[in-house]
Amino acid sequence: MKLHHVIEAQQFNLPMLHDLFDSAAEMERVVAAGGTQEFQKRIMAALFYEPSTRTRFSFETAMHRLGGRVISTENAAEFSSVAKGETLEDTVQILNGYADVIVIRHHEVGAAKRAAAVSQAPVINAGDGAGQHPTQALLDLYTIRKEISSIDGLKIAMVGDLAQGRTVRSLAYLLSKYQDIKIYFVAPALLKMKEDILEHLREHHVAYQEDTDLDSVLPLVDVVYQTRIQKERFGDRIADYEKCRGVYVINRHALETMKPKSIVMHPLPRLDEISMEVDRDPRAAYFRQAQNGLYVRMALLSMVFS
Ligand code: CP
């Protein structure tokens, strides 16, 4: 499969997803064997305007494991000429002269699409504000496939900051491509899943249910996809943030309520919405999920370069 820009989850179809997951499984073997030099002439630019641990480090590691090289800024707003007023479009056109692929994280919805519009080099969206995080959703799906074996028939609870969470938006788009999915959206009233996603699910005949009571949903699902209440997206609405934080916590009690074969996922970082006592339970899949990000991003880069 050949890829160019990776901007939104909707651009992937089932054959593309199957190819990508097969390639990611192969990348697990490549990493175990110490990596490859296949893409040693390629350079990746990592242009991050928002903080990141997993996405930036896993993309950079992916590039190194593929034999390529990386140019990077971890805080483009401060350490690039954006601080002098340069536009995103100009920055991206300049990077076209240096790099073979541009991985961008930005605080504005639609920023990756704007970057792609002026870029000959492939642009990969590593998160655009409260818009989308397609590579996260791809690694989430890869994780579900590995842990639960089948995605068709999945029952999943998405929990927490659904209104401002880009990972759950992208994951809902991807899940709508599979059969017999049921999504439980569990969120405080202020952070309900946005109508554009609900409309997309209705159009694609995906069953969903909105709920505020996590305890009643936990025994029903195969995956609990917990998310952080994102303080940084509330601006000066501190009172709203305080109302929403701490409402849903996955702890020992929650584990007792969940199915024995279910899993807990989280895009991370977490604050207190998953207690550390959960980490020891085999159903805690979030660190394995983050590891899968390396393999899926290696597969994506390799498809972009092929
Ligand atoms: N899941 C995720 O995007 O994590 P980072 O913000 O650390 O990249």
mmCIF file of C-alpha atoms and ligand atoms in Angstrom, residues 48 51-56 105 126 133 136 166-167 266-269 297, ligand 1:
data_model
loop_
_atom_site.group_PDB
_atom_site.id
_atom_site.type_symbol
_atom_site.label_atom_id
_atom_site.label_comp_id
_atom_site.label_asym_id
_atom_site.label_seq_id
_atom_site.Cartn_x
_atom_site.Cartn_y
_atom_site.Cartn_z
ATOM 1 C CA PHE A 48 5.753 19.763 17.276
ATOM 2 C CA PRO A 51 4.023 18.834 24.052
ATOM 3 C CA SER A 52 4.370 15.109 23.390
ATOM 4 C CA THR A 53 6.137 12.104 24.843
ATOM 5 C CA ARG A 54 4.783 9.039 23.030
ATOM 6 C CA THR A 55 4.032 10.410 19.584
ATOM 7 C CA ARG A 56 7.275 12.294 19.053
ATOM 8 C CA ARG A 105 1.497 18.310 15.938
ATOM 9 C CA ALA A 126 0.401 13.829 14.913
ATOM 10 C CA HIS A 133 -4.975 12.054 15.985
ATOM 11 C CA GLN A 136 -3.018 7.153 17.612
ATOM 12 C CA ARG A 166 -8.930 13.980 19.319
ATOM 13 C CA THR A 167 -8.031 10.314 19.888
ATOM 14 C CA HIS A 266 -5.683 4.958 27.431
ATOM 15 C CA PRO A 267 -3.822 7.094 24.875
ATOM 16 C CA LEU A 268 -1.841 8.555 27.822
ATOM 17 C CA PRO A 269 -0.635 10.667 29.506
ATOM 18 C CA ARG A 297 4.455 4.296 13.009
HETATM 19 N N1 CP B 1 -1.066 9.655 23.094
HETATM 20 C C1 CP B 1 -0.313 10.735 22.835
HETATM 21 O O1 CP B 1 -0.539 11.444 21.831
HETATM 22 O O2 CP B 1 0.668 10.971 23.727
HETATM 23 P P1 CP B 1 1.695 12.178 23.652
HETATM 24 O O3 CP B 1 0.891 13.453 23.848
HETATM 25 O O4 CP B 1 2.679 11.950 24.744
HETATM 26 O O5 CP B 1 2.321 12.172 22.291
#
